[in-house]
Every structure is written in C-alpha cells, then in structure tokens.
Amino acid sequence: MSAATSEIRALTASAFRTPQKFTDFCRNGGKPLGGIIDNEQVAGSMNATFQTIDPGSLEVLATVSEMGEAEVALAVAAAERAFHGNGGSSWRNAPVEERIELVNRLVELCERDRDVLLACEIRDGGKVSELAEGDFTQIRACAEYFIGVARRIAMGDGPSMQVAEGVQGFTYREPWGVVAGIIPWNYPIVLTSWFMFPALLAGNTILIKPAEDTPLSALYIGKLAQEAGFPPGVINVLPGRGEITGNCIAENSGVRFISFTGSPGVGQAILRACDRHGTRMKREMGGNGSAIVLADADPEVVARKVGRYTNQHYGQTCCTIHRVFVDRKIADDFIDAQRAFFNSLKIGYQADAGTQLGAVINPTQRRRILQAQQETVARGATPLLAGGEAQVAGKTGFYLKPALYRTEPGLNVNPAEVFHTYATICPVSSAEEALQLANSSPYGLGASVWTKNIDRGVALAKQLRDGTCQVNCHNSIAYGLPYGGQGISGGPGGGVNCEETFLDYTQVKAVYVADYPA
Ligand code: NAD
C-alpha cells in the first residue's frame, strides 16, 4: 500500500547491498532462529524447522523454528502474566505515557537498524527497494498516529448516568488482554506495525504470527522490542505455518482477540474457530480491485497510472487493480498504452538496479497465477500479453511475465484475486455499466474512477461497493481514514488506521451500581 500522495515507480533504483548485520541475525550463531516468548528465544518442542528463502534467487536466508501447540500455550501464559502483572506492574495498568515511551524507543531502534529491516523486506519478501523504503516509513507514521489516538481516547470509566431511582450506570472501556496478529507475507513490516502499535497502546499484550514465507522482520522487531525494554511477555513472536502455528493460535481460548490479515478463505476458517470459544476477531482480507476509466480521461496517461498500481509489488498488493472498465470510445488507445507499459516493465532480481517486476513469493503462488492465466482465457478473455514464466539471467527465482487480457461485459473472466501483474480490460458503453460490473465482485476492498470531471468521479466513487473508493488514484492509505473491506474482503472490525481500529482493540462493559438495599 502507498501513502495517497506518493508516486510508486516500483523500482530498485540502485543495487541493494545486504548488510552484514542481517546475515549475522539470520545465521543466529549456527542455530535456527527461535520464536520469542517471554523475552526468550524458544526453539520449539516439535523440533520442527523451516527455511525462509529469497524468492528471487532461492538462496536460503535462515532456518526458523516452528512454534507448536505447546509454544502457543507458553506464549499465551506469558502474555497473560504480563497483562495482569504477576504481583508487580501490569501492562494493562501501565500509564499510557509509559507505553508510549517504549513504543517510541522501539521505533528509534527500528530506524537505527533500517538497513536490516530493509533487507528483510527486499531479500525475504522479494520487494523492490523503493517499495521497501516506503513500507519502512510506515513504522514511524503508524506509531505516531496511534500515539495520538491513545492520548485522545479515554480508557476506563465513561460518564455516569442515573438509570433508575438509586441506580447509577456507566461504561468501562478496557483492553482485551492477550491479542494475536496473524500477518500475511506481502507487507510484513507495514502489517505488523498496523497490528502491533494500536494493540499495544490500547494496553493489550500481543502474539505476532508472521507468515511462514516472511518471518524475519517480525523476529527482528521482537528482538528490538527486548532491547527497547518491553517487559517479558508483552510482545511475543510465533513463527510457523498457518495450519500449525496459526491454527493453534485460533484454537487457543486464552487469546481474547485476533487481528487477521490474509486471504478470505483462511479468514473465514479462523472466524469459525474463534466463534466456537468466544474469541473476537477483526479481518482484513483479499481484493479484486477495479478501475473505471471514463471517456474524458487521457488514455495514455491513465493507462500508465493504472499500470503502475497493477504492478505495485508485482500485483501482490491486496487492493491492487485487476479489473479495468474503460469507455469504448477510448478503449483501443487505452489498451495499446497499457500493453506498452506492461511490456516496458523490467523483469529482474529485486535487489538489482532497474528491476520493476521481481519474483513472486513462492512456488505455490507461481502455480496459482499460471493457472489463473489459463482460466482467464478458458473463460473467454482474449490475451493481449499471455503471461507465463519468465527467465532472469543467473537467477532461479519464481519469475513470471505480466498478463493482460481484453474481455467483454457478461464474461466473468477473473472472479478471484490473481495476485500478480495481471489485468483484464473490459470496454463499456457507460459509466453506469462500468459501476454495475465493478460492483458485481464478491470482493470489496479498493476501486477507483479516472476522469477529469472530479465531481462526477466522486459521485461514481461513492457508489462503489468497496472499503476504499478513489478518484484518479489507487492503493491509497492515510492514517485517520479507515482501510477495510466490504463483501468477502473484510469485517467484522472497523478497518485499520483510524480511531475505530484502536477501539477494536478494546471492549466496553456496562457497570450498574445501586444503593445498598434498605
Ligand atoms: P493467507 O491467508 O494464506 O495467510 C495469512 C496468514 O494466515 C499467514 O500468517 C498464514 O500462516 C496464516 N494462516 C494460514 N492458514 C491458517 C490457518 N488455518 N489458521 C490460522 N492461520 C493461518 O494469506 P497470504 O497468502 O499470506 O497473503 C495474501 C493474502 O492476504 C491476499 O488475499 C491479500 O489480498 C491479503 N491481504 C489483505 C490485506 C488487507 O489489508 N486487506 C493486506 C495484505 C494482504
């Protein structure tokens, strides 16, 4: 995701050099990197490990211990102790300024080790450096925003009211307790920040479950949190596969609240598990973003913009554009310009200068994308750029070519998220037809209208069935505005990056107090 104003060129401008500190961290003195529980590195009782690789070169970066049921239970117990305070000071009752001080210290340490965290995003996450650098800035931006919110929102007793003769009532707002963040691989630093800062500042103790493809940044942040002085048990990091570690978190009733970001299918499964034992949940899930291009738009300028947003992190961005509806009057010019833009993207190793389109994250994603390309044609789309595998000299990563298709209204050629530089372009006869087609998806995360007529654009954008509706921009985020999904893309929960997000990490009780009976 990008800040609304930033211009994503999706580029590694100059070659990225991996810092020695990152390599040393990954080596961990020859031992697998353990999870972090109660401020200790934990190897894991299953003796299971997994390797995390650079998707562009297939180099093994680190071996990581997988956390099982026992470690999840240990982490929940540690987080509960830290929340309630074991006879000593508790995180829940720590003054907000004390929490803020620790958060600020953590942000400073992240900035001290910026190059290590950039290496996590670029090498482990496969990102071009421009995007990784943009993501890195979100650590401070997110922390500062939620520090402001934490100072504004009153926890504890709300105003009291007389509810009956001799009976007073008031609300009491408190943190949940142990809260888990289940994070996907595509924006590890950003999404860890979006979870961690509001949850901690509201007074919860946390478990971070990074994706198995990108565990390094969360483990490094966990290490920095120890150095910052967070008390044991406040921040725990549990690496492992979703079906093992993630599932154990979902099944542990000691976890009072889960913040999940990932695919709708997994989010639905976790919600069902949570519901069985009363754990609350918020979900931020996938999208199948659309762009509506009106007849007054300049086809070349807009095709380039739309192309950039389609290619942000090689299309591995939840709100990215996969479906374009363009007025028939300009469709041919738009298609020519978009094809030229896609063709101009430099496919290469993500840490090499000039790369705009790097490798996808893992072989499963590569297979899914190739299948989706075939499926698009089988459903009736005409390939303009057929996609398929790409070769990068001297590298053996998961490289794919961009894919672009022409389609017609009535052909539902891309019903599901494809997660690559992939788009279908559908010529339409009116903005209303475009709106109806854009809204026909079960997803509802991000959509945009492109036009010189801002008033018309705004009027159409408001009718989009998406959590983020944009005019002449896409993939937008801003602290203070909710980022969430409609349809199968999100909820329950008020989205991320707004006051509602902070409130999601709290619960409100009603307290009634009657005079002692005569
Ligand atoms: P995923 O759903 O496969 O995995 C997400 C996380 O859930 C990972 O940590 C994974 O280990 C864990 N997990 C998997 N199975 C689990 C289970 N059975 N129980 C508990 N945890 C489990 O998603 P992904 O492939 O890692 O990420 C890509 C998806 O995330 C895309 O759909 C993308 O659109 C979405 N996404 C959404 C947002 C948003 O803000 N809405 C942001 C980024 C990514």
XYZ file of C-alpha atoms and ligand atoms in Angstrom:
562
model
C 0.000 0.000 0.000
C 1.153 3.516 -0.563
C 0.535 6.838 1.022
C -2.017 8.646 -1.104
C 0.442 11.213 -2.354
C 3.453 9.059 -3.094
C 4.422 8.103 -6.617
C 5.291 4.442 -6.905
C 7.729 3.749 -9.697
C 8.044 0.141 -8.494
C 11.753 0.197 -8.946
C 15.034 -0.714 -7.346
C 16.887 2.450 -8.302
C 20.355 1.266 -7.312
C 21.533 -2.194 -6.305
C 20.716 -3.142 -2.706
C 23.602 -4.492 -0.662
C 22.703 -6.886 2.133
C 24.150 -5.637 5.442
C 26.347 -7.963 7.483
C 24.079 -7.421 10.494
C 21.192 -9.041 8.578
C 23.363 -12.014 7.634
C 24.544 -12.414 11.242
C 20.968 -12.196 12.506
C 19.894 -14.900 10.045
C 22.815 -17.173 10.990
C 21.969 -16.850 14.700
C 25.290 -18.384 15.738
C 24.537 -21.541 13.742
C 21.227 -22.294 15.490
C 17.743 -21.970 13.975
C 16.061 -18.663 14.782
C 13.632 -19.387 17.593
C 10.315 -17.793 18.399
C 10.284 -15.046 21.035
C 8.296 -15.870 24.150
C 8.607 -14.019 27.472
C 11.679 -12.228 26.053
C 13.468 -15.549 25.458
C 14.375 -17.192 22.176
C 12.480 -20.509 22.115
C 13.457 -23.448 19.916
C 10.113 -25.210 19.886
C 9.195 -28.581 21.378
C 8.281 -30.141 17.998
C 11.898 -29.775 16.871
C 10.404 -28.675 13.565
C 12.169 -26.052 11.499
C 11.540 -24.420 8.154
C 13.710 -22.427 5.808
C 12.951 -18.964 4.621
C 14.318 -18.120 1.184
C 14.943 -15.200 -1.122
C 12.253 -15.731 -3.798
C 14.371 -14.080 -6.488
C 17.460 -16.263 -6.026
C 16.165 -19.212 -3.960
C 19.054 -18.640 -1.530
C 18.216 -19.946 1.922
C 18.328 -16.927 4.220
C 17.588 -18.553 7.569
C 16.335 -21.663 9.289
C 13.489 -20.914 11.674
C 11.922 -22.983 14.482
C 8.246 -23.684 14.082
C 6.085 -22.958 17.114
C 3.515 -25.634 18.007
C 0.646 -26.014 20.455
C 2.975 -26.041 23.486
C 4.713 -22.817 22.459
C 1.435 -21.085 21.713
C 0.231 -22.090 25.195
C 3.507 -20.813 26.712
C 3.182 -17.528 24.858
C -0.448 -17.076 25.905
C 0.502 -17.743 29.542
C 3.404 -15.283 29.339
C 1.205 -12.648 27.715
C -1.490 -13.148 30.368
C 1.079 -12.702 33.145
C 2.367 -9.541 31.519
C -1.159 -8.223 31.004
C -2.315 -8.763 34.588
C 1.068 -8.264 36.241
C 2.413 -11.073 38.317
C 2.050 -9.320 41.606
C 4.083 -6.489 40.049
C 3.339 -3.875 37.434
C 0.944 -4.877 34.685
C 0.832 -3.772 31.059
C -2.910 -3.156 31.283
C -2.453 -0.665 34.113
C 0.754 0.922 32.862
C 0.205 4.654 32.312
C -0.280 5.388 28.624
C 2.841 7.608 28.622
C 4.891 4.619 29.799
C 3.636 2.536 26.877
C 4.287 5.455 24.520
C 7.866 5.770 25.734
C 8.556 2.105 24.954
C 6.866 2.349 21.553
C 8.985 5.401 20.722
C 12.123 3.568 21.775
C 11.188 0.630 19.538
C 10.637 2.977 16.581
C 14.060 4.563 17.193
C 15.731 1.142 17.250
C 13.956 0.190 14.008
C 15.350 3.383 12.475
C 18.834 2.607 13.804
C 18.629 -0.796 12.055
C 16.819 0.440 8.962
C 19.134 -1.444 6.616
C 18.427 -4.753 8.396
C 14.679 -4.247 8.157
C 15.016 -3.195 4.511
C 16.939 -6.422 3.916
C 14.051 -8.334 5.492
C 11.602 -6.745 3.041
C 13.860 -6.920 -0.021
C 15.547 -10.297 0.475
C 12.926 -12.246 2.449
C 9.872 -10.515 0.966
C 11.160 -10.132 -2.601
C 10.359 -6.427 -2.786
C 11.948 -3.705 -4.930
C 13.797 -1.194 -2.779
C 11.558 1.789 -3.492
C 8.566 -0.042 -2.109
C 10.539 -1.474 0.826
C 11.722 2.037 1.730
C 8.150 3.333 1.568
C 6.987 0.466 3.758
C 9.717 1.192 6.284
C 8.471 4.759 6.797
C 5.135 3.319 7.910
C 6.698 2.134 11.189
C 7.066 5.683 12.496
C 3.977 7.033 10.738
C 1.765 4.324 12.223
C 3.282 4.568 15.719
C 2.907 8.369 15.789
C -0.689 8.233 14.611
C -1.726 5.700 17.248
C 0.218 7.504 19.980
C -2.032 10.475 19.232
C -5.121 8.290 19.315
C -4.055 6.616 22.578
C -3.695 10.061 24.191
C -7.156 11.092 22.942
C -9.267 8.062 23.700
C -10.261 7.666 27.312
C -9.947 4.176 28.732
C -11.652 3.171 31.967
C -14.830 4.799 33.294
C -17.146 6.620 30.886
C -19.633 9.291 32.029
C -22.122 8.080 34.588
C -25.931 8.328 34.231
C -28.830 7.707 36.537
C -30.659 4.672 35.129
C -33.315 4.327 37.856
C -34.055 5.628 41.309
C -30.895 4.906 43.337
C -29.110 3.228 40.400
C -26.179 4.712 38.501
C -24.734 3.257 35.319
C -21.558 3.915 33.378
C -19.377 2.324 30.752
C -15.953 0.872 31.381
C -13.514 0.596 28.437
C -10.606 -1.816 28.785
C -8.121 -3.720 26.625
C -8.984 -7.308 25.661
C -5.921 -8.936 27.197
C -3.956 -11.339 25.002
C -4.352 -10.319 21.370
C -2.865 -12.095 18.341
C -1.966 -10.616 14.960
C -1.857 -13.121 12.083
C 0.084 -11.457 9.279
C 0.469 -12.291 5.551
C 3.718 -12.246 3.567
C 3.132 -9.364 1.184
C 3.603 -6.351 3.525
C 5.243 -7.797 6.663
C 6.614 -4.598 8.229
C 3.584 -2.473 7.400
C 1.042 -5.009 8.590
C 2.990 -5.878 11.732
C 3.038 -2.141 12.563
C -0.659 -1.707 11.770
C -1.431 -4.514 14.213
C 1.214 -4.043 16.880
C 1.019 -0.322 17.660
C -2.725 0.127 18.255
C -2.968 -3.214 20.086
C -0.065 -2.396 22.452
C -1.023 1.233 23.022
C -4.547 0.166 23.983
C -2.979 -1.950 26.747
C -3.046 -5.444 25.239
C -0.193 -7.912 25.295
C 0.449 -9.456 21.927
C 1.367 -12.527 19.902
C 2.677 -11.806 16.403
C 2.316 -14.696 13.960
C 4.276 -13.758 10.825
C 3.694 -15.602 7.540
C 5.936 -18.610 7.003
C 7.355 -17.011 3.834
C 8.469 -13.824 5.608
C 9.189 -14.455 9.296
C 12.373 -12.378 9.537
C 11.096 -8.825 10.064
C 8.757 -9.796 12.932
C 11.533 -11.807 14.587
C 13.885 -8.852 14.232
C 11.297 -6.432 15.608
C 10.760 -8.855 18.521
C 14.500 -8.750 19.214
C 14.475 -4.944 19.090
C 11.485 -4.872 21.456
C 13.585 -6.729 24.037
C 16.352 -4.165 23.597
C 13.820 -1.336 23.903
C 12.872 -2.665 27.329
C 9.380 -4.072 26.796
C 8.620 -6.250 29.823
C 8.715 -10.030 29.259
C 5.506 -11.400 27.736
C 4.254 -8.100 26.288
C 5.477 -8.853 22.728
C 5.790 -12.500 21.651
C 6.620 -13.692 18.134
C 5.461 -17.123 16.953
C 6.803 -18.206 13.572
C 5.394 -21.247 11.789
C 2.993 -22.483 9.161
C -0.607 -21.307 9.159
C -2.083 -24.757 9.512
C 0.141 -25.457 12.560
C 1.068 -22.301 14.473
C -1.762 -20.151 13.124
C -4.318 -22.839 13.794
C -3.037 -23.352 17.378
C -3.494 -19.606 17.983
C -7.030 -19.703 16.553
C -7.871 -22.709 18.760
C -6.435 -21.254 21.984
C -9.259 -19.756 24.027
C -6.769 -17.699 26.060
C -6.366 -15.450 23.015
C -9.152 -12.929 23.527
C -8.940 -11.148 20.176
C -7.384 -11.931 16.791
C -6.483 -9.433 14.122
C -6.175 -11.371 10.882
C -4.855 -10.087 7.566
C -4.789 -12.559 4.702
C -6.969 -14.438 2.258
C -10.763 -14.653 2.663
C -10.819 -18.485 2.861
C -8.375 -18.574 5.783
C -10.104 -15.624 7.474
C -13.448 -17.406 7.257
C -11.957 -20.591 8.763
C -10.348 -18.702 11.656
C -13.570 -16.812 12.364
C -15.415 -20.135 12.677
C -12.751 -21.464 15.086
C -12.857 -18.245 17.142
C -16.613 -18.313 17.333
C -16.557 -21.759 18.954
C -14.777 -20.437 22.041
C -15.732 -16.776 22.076
C -12.561 -15.147 20.758
C -13.369 -11.888 18.934
C -11.799 -11.139 15.592
C -11.184 -8.451 13.010
C -10.325 -9.413 9.434
C -8.638 -7.553 6.578
C -8.687 -9.774 3.505
C -8.061 -10.012 -0.200
C -9.454 -7.923 -3.027
C -10.041 -7.974 -6.758
C -9.673 -4.239 -7.337
C -11.298 -2.392 -10.195
C -10.643 0.839 -12.095
C -13.295 2.674 -14.105
C -11.870 4.914 -16.839
C -14.293 7.494 -18.246
C -14.318 8.795 -21.813
C -12.788 12.178 -20.887
C -9.621 10.571 -19.480
C -6.376 10.726 -21.408
C -5.909 7.033 -22.286
C -2.113 7.112 -22.291
C -1.650 8.960 -19.017
C -4.257 6.897 -17.182
C -3.113 3.565 -18.649
C 0.337 4.273 -17.243
C -1.037 5.168 -13.812
C -3.330 2.148 -13.731
C -0.403 0.002 -14.883
C 1.751 1.216 -12.002
C -0.879 0.374 -9.427
C -1.463 -3.010 -11.055
C 2.265 -3.714 -10.785
C 2.765 -2.475 -7.201
C 4.707 -5.306 -5.570
C 4.112 -7.197 -8.857
C 0.378 -7.186 -8.190
C 0.864 -8.845 -4.792
C -0.985 -5.977 -3.108
C -4.417 -6.694 -1.626
C -6.174 -3.665 -3.143
C -4.364 -3.704 -6.476
C -6.167 -3.260 -9.807
C -7.052 -6.497 -11.600
C -10.219 -5.386 -13.447
C -10.357 -2.305 -15.680
C -13.584 -0.985 -17.205
C -12.859 1.604 -19.854
C -15.211 3.641 -22.026
C -15.407 2.112 -25.540
C -14.570 5.496 -27.102
C -11.028 5.362 -25.750
C -10.663 1.594 -25.205
C -8.319 0.817 -28.113
C -5.909 3.624 -27.235
C -6.049 2.680 -23.563
C -5.318 -0.971 -24.341
C -2.357 -0.063 -26.572
C -0.897 2.174 -23.860
C -1.419 -0.353 -21.076
C 0.150 -3.134 -23.149
C 3.124 -0.889 -23.899
C 3.505 -0.090 -20.188
C 3.350 -3.741 -19.128
C 5.824 -4.636 -21.876
C 8.232 -1.969 -20.693
C 8.459 -3.349 -17.147
C 11.949 -4.608 -16.435
C 11.745 -8.125 -15.028
C 14.716 -8.907 -12.804
C 16.174 -9.754 -9.427
C 14.588 -7.470 -6.829
C 17.896 -6.268 -5.353
C 19.401 -5.360 -8.764
C 19.307 -1.819 -10.137
C 16.457 -1.136 -12.544
C 14.169 -4.023 -11.548
C 10.459 -3.221 -11.659
C 8.983 -6.717 -11.693
C 10.632 -9.304 -9.455
C 9.870 -12.879 -8.499
C 6.610 -13.929 -6.835
C 6.874 -15.140 -3.273
C 6.758 -18.950 -3.584
C 6.145 -21.861 -5.980
C 2.511 -22.236 -4.874
C 1.790 -18.643 -5.846
C 3.556 -19.175 -9.184
C 1.373 -22.242 -9.900
C -1.819 -20.413 -8.833
C -1.032 -17.420 -11.058
C -0.231 -19.583 -14.086
C -3.500 -21.485 -13.533
C -5.407 -18.215 -13.266
C -3.911 -17.020 -16.559
C -5.129 -20.203 -18.291
C -8.517 -19.936 -16.595
C -8.930 -16.334 -17.796
C -8.554 -17.452 -21.416
C -10.758 -20.515 -20.862
C -13.490 -18.169 -19.639
C -13.394 -16.222 -22.890
C -10.830 -13.418 -22.494
C -8.501 -12.531 -25.378
C -4.847 -12.428 -24.306
C -3.040 -9.189 -25.127
C 0.014 -10.325 -23.163
C -0.142 -14.034 -22.383
C 1.884 -14.052 -19.150
C 3.719 -17.326 -18.468
C 7.110 -17.953 -16.907
C 9.996 -15.523 -17.297
C 13.742 -16.149 -17.143
C 16.206 -13.869 -15.399
C 19.840 -14.470 -16.269
C 21.784 -16.031 -13.418
C 18.740 -16.330 -11.120
C 16.459 -19.251 -10.434
C 13.552 -17.472 -8.683
C 9.827 -17.583 -9.314
C 9.687 -15.146 -12.239
C 6.564 -14.528 -14.288
C 5.651 -12.202 -17.146
C 2.825 -9.686 -16.813
C -0.533 -10.772 -18.216
C -3.140 -8.552 -19.896
C -6.464 -9.525 -21.441
C -9.344 -7.957 -23.329
C -12.770 -9.034 -22.239
C -16.425 -8.080 -22.792
C -19.305 -7.302 -20.412
C -21.040 -10.509 -19.383
C -17.843 -12.599 -19.326
C -16.812 -13.158 -15.732
C -13.187 -13.886 -16.592
C -11.451 -13.095 -13.297
C -13.775 -13.890 -10.411
C -10.941 -14.352 -7.864
C -7.859 -12.436 -6.750
C -4.897 -13.322 -9.010
C -2.088 -11.566 -7.099
C 0.264 -10.726 -9.924
C 0.778 -8.038 -12.563
C -2.414 -9.159 -14.225
C -5.377 -7.172 -15.519
C -8.418 -7.642 -17.689
C -9.651 -4.659 -19.703
C -13.346 -4.556 -20.463
C -14.683 -1.846 -22.846
C -18.045 -0.490 -21.603
C -20.720 1.791 -23.072
C -21.417 3.889 -19.974
C -20.157 4.702 -16.511
C -23.278 3.051 -15.078
C -22.453 -0.204 -16.865
C -18.884 0.007 -15.523
C -20.179 0.575 -11.997
C -22.522 -2.385 -12.181
C -19.700 -4.655 -13.421
C -17.186 -3.349 -10.887
C -19.674 -3.973 -8.080
C -20.526 -7.493 -9.268
C -17.487 -8.964 -7.479
C -17.877 -10.613 -4.062
C -14.722 -8.710 -3.022
C -14.881 -5.066 -2.000
C -11.507 -3.690 -0.963
C -10.373 -0.933 -3.327
C -11.662 0.657 -6.537
C -11.066 3.854 -8.468
C -12.652 6.148 -11.040
C -10.422 8.007 -13.518
C -11.766 11.219 -15.036
C -11.065 14.930 -15.469
C -14.535 15.626 -14.063
C -13.849 15.390 -10.330
C -17.485 15.907 -9.245
C -18.664 13.088 -11.491
C -15.781 10.932 -10.311
C -16.689 11.491 -6.661
C -20.371 10.763 -7.329
C -19.440 7.469 -9.004
C -16.794 6.567 -6.415
C -19.379 6.850 -3.641
C -21.429 4.166 -5.408
C -18.580 1.640 -5.465
C -19.108 -1.301 -3.124
C -15.599 -1.101 -1.683
C -13.977 -0.042 1.559
C -11.648 2.366 -0.269
C -13.135 4.394 -3.136
C -10.758 6.636 -5.071
C -10.772 9.228 -7.824
C -7.645 9.448 -10.018
C -5.557 7.447 -7.541
C -5.439 3.870 -6.239
C -3.781 1.759 -3.485
C -4.275 4.761 -1.179
C -3.876 4.743 2.576
C -3.794 7.571 5.095
C -3.745 7.484 8.888
C -7.056 8.798 10.124
C -9.097 7.215 7.320
C -10.324 3.614 7.652
C -8.734 0.990 5.450
C -11.024 -2.030 5.387
C -13.049 -4.228 3.102
C -16.664 -4.797 2.209
C -18.091 -8.124 0.992
C -15.625 -11.008 1.473
C -12.731 -8.548 1.759
C -13.193 -7.600 5.375
C -15.012 -7.356 8.636
C -16.020 -7.610 11.337
C -13.993 -4.686 12.651
C -13.702 -1.067 11.677
C -10.746 -1.460 9.295
C -7.234 -0.302 10.079
C -5.511 3.068 10.535
C -8.316 5.009 12.203
C -9.719 5.618 15.687
C -12.125 2.709 15.143
C -9.063 0.454 14.841
C -7.885 1.472 18.295
C -11.382 0.897 19.665
C -11.388 -2.582 18.077
C -8.549 -3.434 20.460
C -10.706 -2.526 23.444
C -14.011 -3.736 24.841
C -16.717 -1.827 26.647
C -18.716 -3.087 29.603
C -21.735 -1.563 31.287
C -21.416 -1.162 35.063
C -24.526 -0.635 37.227
C -24.303 0.463 40.862
C -27.394 0.513 43.064
C -27.690 1.916 46.582
C -27.313 -0.765 49.218
C -30.817 -2.232 49.828
C -32.516 -0.828 52.883
P -3.053 -16.464 3.896
O -4.480 -16.283 4.227
O -2.647 -17.726 3.222
O -2.140 -16.359 5.198
C -2.202 -15.236 6.050
C -1.703 -15.640 7.420
O -2.600 -16.630 7.944
C -0.312 -16.285 7.418
O 0.382 -15.900 8.581
C -0.629 -17.764 7.474
O 0.401 -18.536 8.032
C -1.860 -17.772 8.354
N -2.712 -18.955 8.191
C -2.877 -19.717 7.083
N -3.729 -20.741 7.352
C -4.109 -20.609 8.634
C -4.984 -21.341 9.486
N -5.618 -22.429 9.056
N -5.172 -20.906 10.755
C -4.530 -19.789 11.190
N -3.673 -19.073 10.446
C -3.471 -19.469 9.170
O -2.646 -15.185 3.035
P -1.263 -14.898 2.341
O -1.171 -15.714 1.102
O -0.169 -14.956 3.341
O -1.423 -13.345 1.975
C -2.045 -12.881 0.855
C -3.497 -12.543 1.137
O -3.583 -11.509 2.106
C -4.184 -11.987 -0.097
O -5.507 -12.466 -0.156
C -4.158 -10.486 0.156
O -5.098 -9.768 -0.586
C -4.427 -10.450 1.622
N -4.038 -9.164 2.206
C -5.016 -8.313 2.673
C -4.666 -7.057 3.196
C -5.689 -6.087 3.690
O -5.302 -5.135 4.371
N -6.963 -6.271 3.408
C -3.312 -6.690 3.246
C -2.365 -7.572 2.762
C -2.738 -8.813 2.261
